[in-house]
Amino acid sequence: RKEVEQDPGPFNVPEGATVAFNCTYSNSASQSFFWYRQDCRKEPKLLMSVYSSGNEDGRFTAQLNRASQYISLLIRDSKLSDSATYLCVVNNQGGKLIFGQGTELSVKP
Amino acid sequence: GAGVSQTPSNKVTEKGKYVELRCDPISGHTALYWYRQSLGQGPEFLIYFQGTGAADDSGLPNDRFFAVRPEGSVSTLKIQRTERGDSAVYLCASSSLKGADTQYFGPGTRLTVL
């Protein structure tokens, strides 16, 4: 079993749709959590950190449930420019990042 | 300021050859990380430096892989006797504090072993 698992993709949605990505992690000692975005043939870029209290950045909302070891990302009113691969990422002790395999999102007009 | 840079952007080599991949971190960042990303997968950790020393090399797949950071800035990932399975995008990232700050990724080096 992989340490970080994500919903398989791809997700194909129309503009304006709400889309949710789910992720689970296996190491209960994991310390910090992130969503990264990766455009085709580009490097991953930090989208947002994820906190137990939940956090929102514009159309993006991230949630962490430590008891269930579950992380989510909600995108509201999706735009064409949101099309990318979304990577669920966990940071255990020591700083190295553990990535999920990524979920591809395609937003269509 | 300048981000993380990596050279070359693309490298094609033959099976059995030796390759070196270079990473220039963001100026002043003390932590440097190497990851490898295969098609359709997320990046996988290889090695992490804090300053000049390798703090964690648990992700290096075997002894053909080696990395250095002699002056605590630029790092070189070295792969000996390359195999077709080494083909991937090699990503470098840097951060200002160990485990405590955002990691900024470079554009990667796409390695193809024929």
PDB file of N, CA and C in Angstrom, chain A residues 6-97:
ATOM      1  N   GLN A   6      -4.454   8.700  -3.569  1.00  0.00           N
ATOM      2  CA  GLN A   6      -5.423   9.678  -4.055  1.00  0.00           C
ATOM      3  C   GLN A   6      -6.449   9.004  -4.950  1.00  0.00           C
ATOM      4  N   ASP A   7      -7.584   9.702  -5.108  1.00  0.00           N
ATOM      5  CA  ASP A   7      -8.588   9.285  -6.085  1.00  0.00           C
ATOM      6  C   ASP A   7      -7.940   9.092  -7.442  1.00  0.00           C
ATOM      7  N   PRO A   8      -8.290   8.029  -8.137  1.00  0.00           N
ATOM      8  CA  PRO A   8      -7.783   7.921  -9.502  1.00  0.00           C
ATOM      9  C   PRO A   8      -8.457   8.962 -10.390  1.00  0.00           C
ATOM     10  N   GLY A   9      -7.789   9.438 -11.403  1.00  0.00           N
ATOM     11  CA  GLY A   9      -8.388  10.388 -12.334  1.00  0.00           C
ATOM     12  C   GLY A   9      -8.589   9.716 -13.680  1.00  0.00           C
ATOM     13  N   PRO A  10      -8.804  10.478 -14.712  1.00  0.00           N
ATOM     14  CA  PRO A  10      -8.931  11.931 -14.663  1.00  0.00           C
ATOM     15  C   PRO A  10     -10.356  12.375 -14.320  1.00  0.00           C
ATOM     16  N   PHE A  11     -10.465  13.583 -13.812  1.00  0.00           N
ATOM     17  CA  PHE A  11     -11.763  14.210 -13.592  1.00  0.00           C
ATOM     18  C   PHE A  11     -11.998  15.173 -14.755  1.00  0.00           C
ATOM     19  N   ASN A  12     -13.099  14.983 -15.440  1.00  0.00           N
ATOM     20  CA  ASN A  12     -13.484  15.876 -16.534  1.00  0.00           C
ATOM     21  C   ASN A  12     -14.748  16.610 -16.118  1.00  0.00           C
ATOM     22  N   VAL A  13     -14.652  17.930 -15.959  1.00  0.00           N
ATOM     23  CA  VAL A  13     -15.799  18.694 -15.463  1.00  0.00           C
ATOM     24  C   VAL A  13     -16.016  19.917 -16.343  1.00  0.00           C
ATOM     25  N   PRO A  14     -17.268  20.436 -16.375  1.00  0.00           N
ATOM     26  CA  PRO A  14     -17.527  21.676 -17.120  1.00  0.00           C
ATOM     27  C   PRO A  14     -17.116  22.883 -16.287  1.00  0.00           C
ATOM     28  N   GLU A  15     -16.844  23.975 -16.956  1.00  0.00           N
ATOM     29  CA  GLU A  15     -16.574  25.232 -16.252  1.00  0.00           C
ATOM     30  C   GLU A  15     -17.690  25.516 -15.271  1.00  0.00           C
ATOM     31  N   GLY A  16     -17.315  26.032 -14.114  1.00  0.00           N
ATOM     32  CA  GLY A  16     -18.317  26.389 -13.117  1.00  0.00           C
ATOM     33  C   GLY A  16     -18.672  25.264 -12.160  1.00  0.00           C
ATOM     34  N   ALA A  17     -18.230  24.060 -12.449  1.00  0.00           N
ATOM     35  CA  ALA A  17     -18.551  22.928 -11.576  1.00  0.00           C
ATOM     36  C   ALA A  17     -17.747  22.995 -10.282  1.00  0.00           C
ATOM     37  N   THR A  18     -18.246  22.280  -9.282  1.00  0.00           N
ATOM     38  CA  THR A  18     -17.501  22.076  -8.041  1.00  0.00           C
ATOM     39  C   THR A  18     -16.910  20.677  -8.090  1.00  0.00           C
ATOM     40  N   VAL A  19     -15.635  20.577  -7.762  1.00  0.00           N
ATOM     41  CA  VAL A  19     -14.970  19.275  -7.823  1.00  0.00           C
ATOM     42  C   VAL A  19     -14.227  19.037  -6.516  1.00  0.00           C
ATOM     43  N   ALA A  20     -14.255  17.783  -6.055  1.00  0.00           N
ATOM     44  CA  ALA A  20     -13.607  17.434  -4.788  1.00  0.00           C
ATOM     45  C   ALA A  20     -12.582  16.331  -5.010  1.00  0.00           C
ATOM     46  N   PHE A  21     -11.418  16.523  -4.432  1.00  0.00           N
ATOM     47  CA  PHE A  21     -10.364  15.505  -4.462  1.00  0.00           C
ATOM     48  C   PHE A  21     -10.170  14.965  -3.050  1.00  0.00           C
ATOM     49  N   ASN A  22      -9.973  13.650  -2.966  1.00  0.00           N
ATOM     50  CA  ASN A  22      -9.762  13.004  -1.675  1.00  0.00           C
ATOM     51  C   ASN A  22      -8.409  12.324  -1.636  1.00  0.00           C
ATOM     52  N   CYS A  23      -7.903  12.201  -0.437  1.00  0.00           N
ATOM     53  CA  CYS A  23      -6.567  11.631  -0.254  1.00  0.00           C
ATOM     54  C   CYS A  23      -6.502  10.992   1.125  1.00  0.00           C
ATOM     55  N   THR A  24      -5.855   9.843   1.225  1.00  0.00           N
ATOM     56  CA  THR A  24      -5.611   9.237   2.536  1.00  0.00           C
ATOM     57  C   THR A  24      -4.115   9.004   2.703  1.00  0.00           C
ATOM     58  N   TYR A  25      -3.670   9.024   3.948  1.00  0.00           N
ATOM     59  CA  TYR A  25      -2.257   8.775   4.235  1.00  0.00           C
ATOM     60  C   TYR A  25      -2.160   7.730   5.334  1.00  0.00           C
ATOM     61  N   SER A  26      -1.075   6.966   5.323  1.00  0.00           N
ATOM     62  CA  SER A  26      -0.989   5.803   6.208  1.00  0.00           C
ATOM     63  C   SER A  26      -0.173   6.049   7.474  1.00  0.00           C
ATOM     64  N   ASN A  27       0.687   7.064   7.468  1.00  0.00           N
ATOM     65  CA  ASN A  27       1.560   7.295   8.616  1.00  0.00           C
ATOM     66  C   ASN A  27       0.906   8.262   9.602  1.00  0.00           C
ATOM     67  N   SER A  28       0.457   7.739  10.729  1.00  0.00           N
ATOM     68  CA  SER A  28      -0.251   8.575  11.695  1.00  0.00           C
ATOM     69  C   SER A  28       0.646   9.635  12.331  1.00  0.00           C
ATOM     70  N   ALA A  29       1.955   9.487  12.169  1.00  0.00           N
ATOM     71  CA  ALA A  29       2.889  10.466  12.724  1.00  0.00           C
ATOM     72  C   ALA A  29       3.175  11.611  11.753  1.00  0.00           C
ATOM     73  N   SER A  30       2.527  11.615  10.609  1.00  0.00           N
ATOM     74  CA  SER A  30       2.745  12.682   9.632  1.00  0.00           C
ATOM     75  C   SER A  30       2.448  14.026  10.266  1.00  0.00           C
ATOM     76  N   GLN A  31       3.250  15.008   9.894  1.00  0.00           N
ATOM     77  CA  GLN A  31       3.200  16.270  10.611  1.00  0.00           C
ATOM     78  C   GLN A  31       2.571  17.417   9.851  1.00  0.00           C
ATOM     79  N   SER A  32       2.766  17.484   8.570  1.00  0.00           N
ATOM     80  CA  SER A  32       2.178  18.582   7.809  1.00  0.00           C
ATOM     81  C   SER A  32       1.719  18.083   6.446  1.00  0.00           C
ATOM     82  N   PHE A  33       0.805  18.844   5.884  1.00  0.00           N
ATOM     83  CA  PHE A  33       0.028  18.359   4.744  1.00  0.00           C
ATOM     84  C   PHE A  33      -0.178  19.481   3.749  1.00  0.00           C
ATOM     85  N   PHE A  34      -0.156  19.103   2.481  1.00  0.00           N
ATOM     86  CA  PHE A  34      -0.215  20.126   1.435  1.00  0.00           C
ATOM     87  C   PHE A  34      -0.976  19.597   0.221  1.00  0.00           C
ATOM     88  N   TRP A  35      -1.443  20.526  -0.578  1.00  0.00           N
ATOM     89  CA  TRP A  35      -1.833  20.239  -1.947  1.00  0.00           C
ATOM     90  C   TRP A  35      -0.892  21.018  -2.862  1.00  0.00           C
ATOM     91  N   TYR A  36      -0.315  20.293  -3.822  1.00  0.00           N
ATOM     92  CA  TYR A  36       0.505  20.915  -4.858  1.00  0.00           C
ATOM     93  C   TYR A  36      -0.237  20.783  -6.176  1.00  0.00           C
ATOM     94  N   ARG A  37       0.039  21.727  -7.063  1.00  0.00           N
ATOM     95  CA  ARG A  37      -0.514  21.691  -8.408  1.00  0.00           C
ATOM     96  C   ARG A  37       0.645  21.501  -9.379  1.00  0.00           C
ATOM     97  N   GLN A  38       0.422  20.650 -10.390  1.00  0.00           N
ATOM     98  CA  GLN A  38       1.458  20.432 -11.399  1.00  0.00           C
ATOM     99  C   GLN A  38       0.849  20.518 -12.785  1.00  0.00           C
ATOM    100  N   ASP A  39       1.294  21.496 -13.550  1.00  0.00           N
ATOM    101  CA  ASP A  39       0.870  21.611 -14.943  1.00  0.00           C
ATOM    102  C   ASP A  39       1.706  20.667 -15.797  1.00  0.00           C
ATOM    103  N   CYS A  40       1.170  20.353 -16.970  1.00  0.00           N
ATOM    104  CA  CYS A  40       1.814  19.366 -17.839  1.00  0.00           C
ATOM    105  C   CYS A  40       3.266  19.753 -18.136  1.00  0.00           C
ATOM    106  N   ARG A  41       4.176  18.848 -17.854  1.00  0.00           N
ATOM    107  CA  ARG A  41       5.602  19.006 -18.134  1.00  0.00           C
ATOM    108  C   ARG A  41       6.217  20.196 -17.367  1.00  0.00           C
ATOM    109  N   LYS A  42       5.620  20.530 -16.225  1.00  0.00           N
ATOM    110  CA  LYS A  42       6.160  21.583 -15.364  1.00  0.00           C
ATOM    111  C   LYS A  42       6.432  21.013 -13.976  1.00  0.00           C
ATOM    112  N   GLU A  43       7.073  21.830 -13.143  1.00  0.00           N
ATOM    113  CA  GLU A  43       7.365  21.384 -11.784  1.00  0.00           C
ATOM    114  C   GLU A  43       6.142  21.561 -10.882  1.00  0.00           C
ATOM    115  N   PRO A  44       6.077  20.799  -9.792  1.00  0.00           N
ATOM    116  CA  PRO A  44       4.981  20.993  -8.830  1.00  0.00           C
ATOM    117  C   PRO A  44       5.123  22.347  -8.143  1.00  0.00           C
ATOM    118  N   LYS A  45       3.971  22.970  -7.887  1.00  0.00           N
ATOM    119  CA  LYS A  45       3.971  24.245  -7.159  1.00  0.00           C
ATOM    120  C   LYS A  45       2.967  24.153  -6.020  1.00  0.00           C
ATOM    121  N   LEU A  46       3.338  24.702  -4.882  1.00  0.00           N
ATOM    122  CA  LEU A  46       2.462  24.657  -3.715  1.00  0.00           C
ATOM    123  C   LEU A  46       1.170  25.409  -3.994  1.00  0.00           C
ATOM    124  N   LEU A  47       0.051  24.713  -3.808  1.00  0.00           N
ATOM    125  CA  LEU A  47      -1.261  25.336  -3.937  1.00  0.00           C
ATOM    126  C   LEU A  47      -1.693  25.877  -2.565  1.00  0.00           C
ATOM    127  N   MET A  48      -1.681  24.990  -1.591  1.00  0.00           N
ATOM    128  CA  MET A  48      -2.009  25.425  -0.235  1.00  0.00           C
ATOM    129  C   MET A  48      -1.606  24.381   0.794  1.00  0.00           C
ATOM    130  N   SER A  49      -1.347  24.866   1.981  1.00  0.00           N
ATOM    131  CA  SER A  49      -1.146  23.969   3.112  1.00  0.00           C
ATOM    132  C   SER A  49      -2.515  23.557   3.638  1.00  0.00           C
ATOM    133  N   VAL A  50      -2.543  22.469   4.401  1.00  0.00           N
ATOM    134  CA  VAL A  50      -3.804  21.951   4.920  1.00  0.00           C
ATOM    135  C   VAL A  50      -3.719  21.861   6.431  1.00  0.00           C
ATOM    136  N   TYR A  51      -4.711  22.427   7.115  1.00  0.00           N
ATOM    137  CA  TYR A  51      -4.719  22.443   8.569  1.00  0.00           C
ATOM    138  C   TYR A  51      -5.961  21.743   9.102  1.00  0.00           C
ATOM    139  N   SER A  52      -5.861  21.284  10.330  1.00  0.00           N
ATOM    140  CA  SER A  52      -6.983  20.559  10.941  1.00  0.00           C
ATOM    141  C   SER A  52      -8.232  21.413  11.027  1.00  0.00           C
ATOM    142  N   SER A  53      -8.044  22.700  11.163  1.00  0.00           N
ATOM    143  CA  SER A  53      -9.193  23.600  11.279  1.00  0.00           C
ATOM    144  C   SER A  53      -9.826  23.881   9.925  1.00  0.00           C
ATOM    145  N   GLY A  54      -9.193  23.398   8.872  1.00  0.00           N
ATOM    146  CA  GLY A  54      -9.678  23.695   7.523  1.00  0.00           C
ATOM    147  C   GLY A  54      -9.205  25.069   7.106  1.00  0.00           C
ATOM    148  N   ASN A  55      -8.933  25.228   5.848  1.00  0.00           N
ATOM    149  CA  ASN A  55      -8.530  26.536   5.371  1.00  0.00           C
ATOM    150  C   ASN A  55      -9.005  26.771   3.951  1.00  0.00           C
ATOM    151  N   GLU A  56      -9.210  28.033   3.661  1.00  0.00           N
ATOM    152  CA  GLU A  56      -9.811  28.431   2.401  1.00  0.00           C
ATOM    153  C   GLU A  56      -8.937  29.492   1.748  1.00  0.00           C
ATOM    154  N   ASP A  57      -8.821  29.398   0.427  1.00  0.00           N
ATOM    155  CA  ASP A  57      -8.096  30.414  -0.323  1.00  0.00           C
ATOM    156  C   ASP A  57      -8.889  30.662  -1.606  1.00  0.00           C
ATOM    157  N   GLY A  58      -9.746  31.667  -1.549  1.00  0.00           N
ATOM    158  CA  GLY A  58     -10.582  31.946  -2.706  1.00  0.00           C
ATOM    159  C   GLY A  58     -11.525  30.793  -2.988  1.00  0.00           C
ATOM    160  N   ARG A  59     -11.423  30.220  -4.160  1.00  0.00           N
ATOM    161  CA  ARG A  59     -12.326  29.134  -4.564  1.00  0.00           C
ATOM    162  C   ARG A  59     -11.866  27.767  -4.042  1.00  0.00           C
ATOM    163  N   PHE A  60     -10.757  27.737  -3.357  1.00  0.00           N
ATOM    164  CA  PHE A  60     -10.155  26.482  -2.910  1.00  0.00           C
ATOM    165  C   PHE A  60     -10.317  26.316  -1.394  1.00  0.00           C
ATOM    166  N   THR A  61     -10.783  25.127  -0.996  1.00  0.00           N
ATOM    167  CA  THR A  61     -10.932  24.822   0.427  1.00  0.00           C
ATOM    168  C   THR A  61     -10.273  23.483   0.702  1.00  0.00           C
ATOM    169  N   ALA A  62      -9.408  23.449   1.708  1.00  0.00           N
ATOM    170  CA  ALA A  62      -8.725  22.210   2.071  1.00  0.00           C
ATOM    171  C   ALA A  62      -9.126  21.809   3.481  1.00  0.00           C
ATOM    172  N   GLN A  63      -9.251  20.504   3.687  1.00  0.00           N
ATOM    173  CA  GLN A  63      -9.623  19.976   5.002  1.00  0.00           C
ATOM    174  C   GLN A  63      -8.696  18.826   5.368  1.00  0.00           C
ATOM    175  N   LEU A  64      -8.448  18.695   6.669  1.00  0.00           N
ATOM    176  CA  LEU A  64      -7.639  17.591   7.192  1.00  0.00           C
ATOM    177  C   LEU A  64      -8.403  16.931   8.317  1.00  0.00           C
ATOM    178  N   ASN A  65      -8.506  15.624   8.272  1.00  0.00           N
ATOM    179  CA  ASN A  65      -9.094  14.861   9.371  1.00  0.00           C
ATOM    180  C   ASN A  65      -8.016  13.898   9.874  1.00  0.00           C
ATOM    181  N   ARG A  66      -7.371  14.270  10.975  1.00  0.00           N
ATOM    182  CA  ARG A  66      -6.260  13.450  11.477  1.00  0.00           C
ATOM    183  C   ARG A  66      -6.738  12.085  11.972  1.00  0.00           C
ATOM    184  N   ALA A  67      -7.920  12.034  12.542  1.00  0.00           N
ATOM    185  CA  ALA A  67      -8.423  10.763  13.082  1.00  0.00           C
ATOM    186  C   ALA A  67      -8.613   9.748  11.958  1.00  0.00           C
ATOM    187  N   SER A  68      -9.118  10.218  10.819  1.00  0.00           N
ATOM    188  CA  SER A  68      -9.355   9.337   9.678  1.00  0.00           C
ATOM    189  C   SER A  68      -8.167   9.295   8.728  1.00  0.00           C
ATOM    190  N   GLN A  69      -7.179  10.160   8.966  1.00  0.00           N
ATOM    191  CA  GLN A  69      -6.001  10.259   8.103  1.00  0.00           C
ATOM    192  C   GLN A  69      -6.439  10.533   6.671  1.00  0.00           C
ATOM    193  N   TYR A  70      -7.219  11.584   6.562  1.00  0.00           N
ATOM    194  CA  TYR A  70      -7.902  11.921   5.306  1.00  0.00           C
ATOM    195  C   TYR A  70      -7.724  13.408   5.024  1.00  0.00           C
ATOM    196  N   ILE A  71      -7.435  13.717   3.764  1.00  0.00           N
ATOM    197  CA  ILE A  71      -7.231  15.096   3.333  1.00  0.00           C
ATOM    198  C   ILE A  71      -8.124  15.336   2.126  1.00  0.00           C
ATOM    199  N   SER A  72      -8.695  16.523   2.025  1.00  0.00           N
ATOM    200  CA  SER A  72      -9.539  16.813   0.869  1.00  0.00           C
ATOM    201  C   SER A  72      -9.221  18.194   0.315  1.00  0.00           C
ATOM    202  N   LEU A  73      -9.585  18.361  -0.946  1.00  0.00           N
ATOM    203  CA  LEU A  73      -9.474  19.661  -1.615  1.00  0.00           C
ATOM    204  C   LEU A  73     -10.752  19.868  -2.410  1.00  0.00           C
ATOM    205  N   LEU A  74     -11.385  21.002  -2.191  1.00  0.00           N
ATOM    206  CA  LEU A  74     -12.612  21.350  -2.908  1.00  0.00           C
ATOM    207  C   LEU A  74     -12.325  22.576  -3.765  1.00  0.00           C
ATOM    208  N   ILE A  75     -12.696  22.480  -5.036  1.00  0.00           N
ATOM    209  CA  ILE A  75     -12.562  23.620  -5.937  1.00  0.00           C
ATOM    210  C   ILE A  75     -13.965  24.024  -6.384  1.00  0.00           C
ATOM    211  N   ARG A  76     -14.325  25.246  -6.072  1.00  0.00           N
ATOM    212  CA  ARG A  76     -15.650  25.758  -6.477  1.00  0.00           C
ATOM    213  C   ARG A  76     -15.513  26.588  -7.743  1.00  0.00           C
ATOM    214  N   ASP A  77     -16.598  26.641  -8.518  1.00  0.00           N
ATOM    215  CA  ASP A  77     -16.644  27.489  -9.710  1.00  0.00           C
ATOM    216  C   ASP A  77     -15.391  27.291 -10.561  1.00  0.00           C
ATOM    217  N   SER A  78     -15.152  26.069 -10.945  1.00  0.00           N
ATOM    218  CA  SER A  78     -13.895  25.733 -11.621  1.00  0.00           C
ATOM    219  C   SER A  78     -13.731  26.513 -12.936  1.00  0.00           C
ATOM    220  N   LYS A  79     -12.479  26.861 -13.205  1.00  0.00           N
ATOM    221  CA  LYS A  79     -12.082  27.622 -14.394  1.00  0.00           C
ATOM    222  C   LYS A  79     -11.264  26.737 -15.325  1.00  0.00           C
ATOM    223  N   LEU A  80     -11.207  27.133 -16.584  1.00  0.00           N
ATOM    224  CA  LEU A  80     -10.365  26.389 -17.531  1.00  0.00           C
ATOM    225  C   LEU A  80      -8.936  26.316 -17.024  1.00  0.00           C
ATOM    226  N   SER A  81      -8.482  27.400 -16.399  1.00  0.00           N
ATOM    227  CA  SER A  81      -7.099  27.479 -15.918  1.00  0.00           C
ATOM    228  C   SER A  81      -6.825  26.567 -14.718  1.00  0.00           C
ATOM    229  N   ASP A  82      -7.864  25.964 -14.154  1.00  0.00           N
ATOM    230  CA  ASP A  82      -7.656  25.009 -13.054  1.00  0.00           C
ATOM    231  C   ASP A  82      -7.202  23.645 -13.570  1.00  0.00           C
ATOM    232  N   SER A  83      -7.264  23.428 -14.871  1.00  0.00           N
ATOM    233  CA  SER A  83      -6.856  22.149 -15.452  1.00  0.00           C
ATOM    234  C   SER A  83      -5.384  21.891 -15.143  1.00  0.00           C
ATOM    235  N   ALA A  84      -5.133  20.790 -14.460  1.00  0.00           N
ATOM    236  CA  ALA A  84      -3.773  20.454 -14.011  1.00  0.00           C
ATOM    237  C   ALA A  84      -3.863  19.118 -13.281  1.00  0.00           C
ATOM    238  N   THR A  85      -2.731  18.660 -12.770  1.00  0.00           N
ATOM    239  CA  THR A  85      -2.708  17.504 -11.869  1.00  0.00           C
ATOM    240  C   THR A  85      -2.541  18.007 -10.441  1.00  0.00           C
ATOM    241  N   TYR A  86      -3.357  17.507  -9.547  1.00  0.00           N
ATOM    242  CA  TYR A  86      -3.334  17.927  -8.145  1.00  0.00           C
ATOM    243  C   TYR A  86      -2.713  16.814  -7.311  1.00  0.00           C
ATOM    244  N   LEU A  87      -1.671  17.182  -6.593  1.00  0.00           N
ATOM    245  CA  LEU A  87      -0.887  16.216  -5.822  1.00  0.00           C
ATOM    246  C   LEU A  87      -1.129  16.421  -4.333  1.00  0.00           C
ATOM    247  N   CYS A  88      -1.520  15.349  -3.678  1.00  0.00           N
ATOM    248  CA  CYS A  88      -1.667  15.357  -2.222  1.00  0.00           C
ATOM    249  C   CYS A  88      -0.292  15.032  -1.635  1.00  0.00           C
ATOM    250  N   VAL A  89       0.143  15.811  -0.662  1.00  0.00           N
ATOM    251  CA  VAL A  89       1.524  15.698  -0.180  1.00  0.00           C
ATOM    252  C   VAL A  89       1.556  15.714   1.341  1.00  0.00           C
ATOM    253  N   VAL A  90       2.377  14.831   1.885  1.00  0.00           N
ATOM    254  CA  VAL A  90       2.524  14.713   3.330  1.00  0.00           C
ATOM    255  C   VAL A  90       3.992  14.903   3.688  1.00  0.00           C
ATOM    256  N   ASN A  91       4.245  15.592   4.780  1.00  0.00           N
ATOM    257  CA  ASN A  91       5.610  15.806   5.249  1.00  0.00           C
ATOM    258  C   ASN A  91       5.768  15.106   6.593  1.00  0.00           C
ATOM    259  N   ASN A  92       6.545  14.026   6.599  1.00  0.00           N
ATOM    260  CA  ASN A  92       6.852  13.347   7.847  1.00  0.00           C
ATOM    261  C   ASN A  92       8.057  14.018   8.495  1.00  0.00           C
ATOM    262  N   GLN A  93       8.504  13.503   9.588  1.00  0.00           N
ATOM    263  CA  GLN A  93       9.672  14.093  10.232  1.00  0.00           C
ATOM    264  C   GLN A  93      10.849  14.107   9.283  1.00  0.00           C
ATOM    265  N   GLY A  94      11.595  15.162   9.270  1.00  0.00           N
ATOM    266  CA  GLY A  94      12.817  15.214   8.482  1.00  0.00           C
ATOM    267  C   GLY A  94      12.719  16.029   7.228  1.00  0.00           C
ATOM    268  N   GLY A  95      11.522  16.439   6.856  1.00  0.00           N
ATOM    269  CA  GLY A  95      11.410  17.382   5.759  1.00  0.00           C
ATOM    270  C   GLY A  95      11.112  16.794   4.404  1.00  0.00           C
ATOM    271  N   LYS A  96      11.358  15.502   4.180  1.00  0.00           N
ATOM    272  CA  LYS A  96      11.088  14.975   2.847  1.00  0.00           C
ATOM    273  C   LYS A  96       9.583  14.894   2.620  1.00  0.00           C
ATOM    274  N   LEU A  97       9.191  15.211   1.404  1.00  0.00           N
ATOM    275  CA  LEU A  97       7.777  15.185   1.050  1.00  0.00           C
ATOM    276  C   LEU A  97       7.416  13.840   0.455  1.00  0.00           C
TER     277      LEU A  97
END
